[in-house]
């Protein structure tokens, strides 16, 4: 079992999502149903003010900066936002837009992202693990109806599969036709290629 699968909570044998349990080893705290308690208490992240199960809404956009913002692609932030909200099939609003960058990102890119409403997450190494863990977290907490991943990297296939297992729609956004990952596209409910 690979590092990414372990971080996403996949079993070595079954490949499915391992349910989280309370500290006493009891109830599945990710279950959504009668009497379920979310990880954030009785209301949980997917509960409304009355404690009833609430349907997740909107689109969570996760952008793999090193693979999307390359010289060979002409990508801008407005195109990414538009692709995420149109490509999810519902036209939902963005609930989050995150750009993941490594420590070598230019200050200009960081400033442009922030000016366009993106939360910038900078890592000291490869951005893949942080982005994948955040996608899995959004899925488990049902913080959006759709998870959109902008990348050309097949490594995010397990993250999209986890989101699907939690019942979220998934969208793969490719930065260009020659920067497409067919495996990533096949693992998502929908796929969009920028510039097409």
Coordinates of C-alpha atoms in Angstrom, one line a residue:
X1 CA 0.0 0.0 0.0
X2 CA 1.4 3.4 -1.0
X3 CA 1.8 6.5 1.2
X4 CA -1.0 8.3 -0.6
X5 CA -3.4 5.4 0.0
X6 CA -2.4 5.2 3.7
X7 CA -3.0 9.0 4.1
X8 CA -6.3 8.7 2.3
X9 CA -7.4 5.9 4.7
X10 CA -7.5 3.1 2.2
X11 CA -7.3 -0.5 3.3
X12 CA -4.5 -2.6 1.9
X13 CA -6.9 -5.4 1.2
X14 CA -10.2 -3.9 0.4
X15 CA -9.3 -0.6 -1.2
X16 CA -12.3 1.1 0.3
X17 CA -12.5 4.0 2.8
X18 CA -11.8 3.0 6.3
X19 CA -14.5 4.4 8.6
X20 CA -13.3 6.5 11.5
X21 CA -14.5 5.5 14.9
X22 CA -14.8 7.3 18.1
X23 CA -12.0 7.0 20.6
X24 CA -13.7 4.1 22.3
X25 CA -13.6 2.1 19.1
X26 CA -17.4 2.5 18.8
X27 CA -19.6 4.1 16.3
X28 CA -18.6 5.1 12.8
X29 CA -18.3 8.9 13.1
X30 CA -18.4 9.4 9.4
X31 CA -21.8 7.8 9.0
X32 CA -24.5 10.1 7.9
X33 CA -27.9 8.9 9.1
X34 CA -30.1 8.6 12.1
X35 CA -28.2 9.3 15.2
X36 CA -24.9 9.8 13.5
X37 CA -22.5 12.2 15.1
X38 CA -20.0 14.0 13.0
X39 CA -16.4 14.7 13.9
X40 CA -17.3 18.2 15.0
X41 CA -19.9 17.2 17.5
X42 CA -23.7 16.6 17.2
X43 CA -24.1 19.1 14.4
X44 CA -21.0 18.0 12.7
X45 CA -19.7 19.5 9.5
X46 CA -22.6 18.2 7.5
X47 CA -25.5 19.0 9.9
X48 CA -27.8 22.0 9.8
X49 CA -28.7 24.1 12.8
X50 CA -31.4 21.6 13.8
X51 CA -29.0 18.7 13.7
X52 CA -30.5 17.2 10.5
X53 CA -28.4 15.9 7.7
X54 CA -27.7 18.7 5.3
X55 CA -26.9 18.1 1.7
X56 CA -23.5 19.5 0.8
X57 CA -23.5 22.4 -1.6
X58 CA -21.0 24.1 -3.9
X59 CA -17.7 23.3 -5.4
X60 CA -14.3 22.9 -3.7
X61 CA -11.5 23.6 -6.2
X62 CA -8.0 22.3 -5.6
X63 CA -5.3 23.4 -8.0
X64 CA -1.9 21.6 -8.3
X65 CA 0.1 24.7 -9.0
X66 CA 3.4 23.1 -10.2
X67 CA 1.5 21.1 -12.8
X68 CA -1.0 23.7 -13.9
X69 CA 1.0 27.0 -13.9
X70 CA 3.7 26.0 -16.4
X71 CA 5.0 27.9 -19.4
X72 CA 3.5 25.5 -21.9
X73 CA -0.1 26.2 -20.6
X74 CA -1.9 29.5 -20.8
X75 CA -4.0 29.2 -17.6
X76 CA -5.4 32.0 -15.7
X77 CA -7.4 32.0 -12.4
X78 CA -10.7 33.1 -14.0
X79 CA -10.6 30.1 -16.4
X80 CA -10.0 27.8 -13.4
X81 CA -12.9 29.2 -11.5
X82 CA -15.2 29.1 -14.5
X83 CA -14.3 25.5 -15.3
X84 CA -14.9 24.4 -11.8
X85 CA -18.4 26.0 -11.5
X86 CA -19.6 25.2 -15.0
X87 CA -18.0 21.7 -15.2
X88 CA -19.7 20.4 -12.1
X89 CA -23.0 20.2 -13.9
X90 CA -24.8 22.3 -11.3
X91 CA -23.2 25.7 -11.8
X92 CA -22.6 25.8 -8.0
X93 CA -20.7 28.5 -6.2
X94 CA -17.2 27.9 -5.1
X95 CA -17.0 27.1 -1.4
X96 CA -13.2 27.1 -1.5
X97 CA -10.5 27.7 -4.1
X98 CA -7.1 26.5 -3.0
X99 CA -3.8 26.7 -4.9
X100 CA -1.1 24.4 -3.8
X101 CA 2.5 25.5 -4.4
X102 CA 6.0 24.4 -3.5
X103 CA 8.6 26.5 -1.9
X104 CA 10.0 27.7 -5.2
X105 CA 6.8 29.5 -6.2
X106 CA 7.3 33.1 -7.3
X107 CA 5.9 35.9 -5.1
X108 CA 4.1 37.2 -8.2
X109 CA 2.1 34.0 -8.6
X110 CA 1.3 34.0 -4.9
X111 CA 0.1 37.6 -5.0
X112 CA -2.0 37.0 -8.2
X113 CA -3.6 33.9 -6.7
X114 CA -4.6 35.8 -3.5
X115 CA -5.8 38.8 -5.5
X116 CA -8.1 36.3 -7.4
X117 CA -9.6 34.9 -4.2
X118 CA -7.5 31.7 -4.0
X119 CA -6.2 30.5 -0.7
X120 CA -2.5 29.7 -1.2
X121 CA -1.0 26.6 0.5
X122 CA 2.8 26.4 0.2
X123 CA 4.6 23.2 1.1
X124 CA 8.3 22.5 1.6
X125 CA 8.2 19.5 -0.7
X126 CA 5.8 17.9 -3.2
X127 CA 2.3 19.4 -3.1
X128 CA 0.6 16.0 -4.0
X129 CA 0.2 14.7 -0.5
X130 CA -1.2 17.9 1.0
X131 CA -3.6 18.4 -1.8
X132 CA -4.8 14.7 -1.7
X133 CA -5.3 14.8 2.1
X134 CA -7.3 18.0 1.8
X135 CA -9.5 16.5 -0.9
X136 CA -10.1 13.4 1.3
X137 CA -10.9 15.7 4.3
X138 CA -13.4 17.7 2.3
X139 CA -15.0 14.5 1.1
X140 CA -15.2 12.9 4.6
X141 CA -16.6 16.1 6.1
X142 CA -19.0 16.6 3.1
X143 CA -18.0 20.3 2.9
X144 CA -18.9 20.6 -0.8
X145 CA -21.2 18.8 -3.3
X146 CA -18.4 18.7 -5.9
X147 CA -14.7 18.3 -5.6
X148 CA -12.7 19.7 -8.6
X149 CA -9.0 18.9 -9.0
X150 CA -7.0 20.9 -11.6
X151 CA -3.9 18.9 -12.5
X152 CA -2.3 16.7 -15.1
X153 CA -1.0 14.3 -12.5
X154 CA -2.4 10.8 -12.2
X155 CA -1.4 10.7 -8.5
X156 CA -4.7 12.4 -7.6
X157 CA -6.8 9.5 -9.0
X158 CA -7.1 7.9 -5.5
X159 CA -8.2 11.3 -4.0
X160 CA -11.0 11.6 -6.6
X161 CA -12.0 8.0 -5.9
X162 CA -12.3 8.7 -2.2
X163 CA -14.5 11.7 -2.9
X164 CA -16.7 9.5 -5.1
X165 CA -17.0 6.9 -2.3
X166 CA -18.3 9.6 0.0
X167 CA -21.0 10.5 -2.6
X168 CA -19.5 13.7 -3.9
X169 CA -19.4 14.6 -7.6
X170 CA -15.9 14.9 -8.9
X171 CA -14.4 17.0 -11.7
X172 CA -10.9 16.7 -13.3
X173 CA -9.7 19.9 -14.9
X174 CA -6.7 19.5 -17.3
X175 CA -4.6 22.6 -18.0
X176 CA -4.4 21.8 -21.7
X177 CA -5.0 19.0 -24.2
X178 CA -1.4 17.9 -24.1
X179 CA -1.4 18.1 -20.3
X180 CA -4.2 15.7 -19.8
X181 CA -4.2 12.6 -17.6
X182 CA -6.6 10.1 -19.0
X183 CA -6.6 8.1 -15.8
X184 CA -7.5 11.2 -13.8
X185 CA -10.3 12.0 -16.3
X186 CA -11.7 8.4 -16.2
X187 CA -11.8 8.5 -12.3
X188 CA -13.8 11.7 -12.2
X189 CA -17.6 12.1 -12.9
X190 CA -16.8 14.9 -15.3
X191 CA -13.7 16.3 -17.0
X192 CA -12.9 19.7 -18.5
X193 CA -9.9 20.7 -20.6
X194 CA -9.0 24.4 -20.4
X195 CA -8.8 26.0 -23.8
X196 CA -11.2 23.6 -25.5

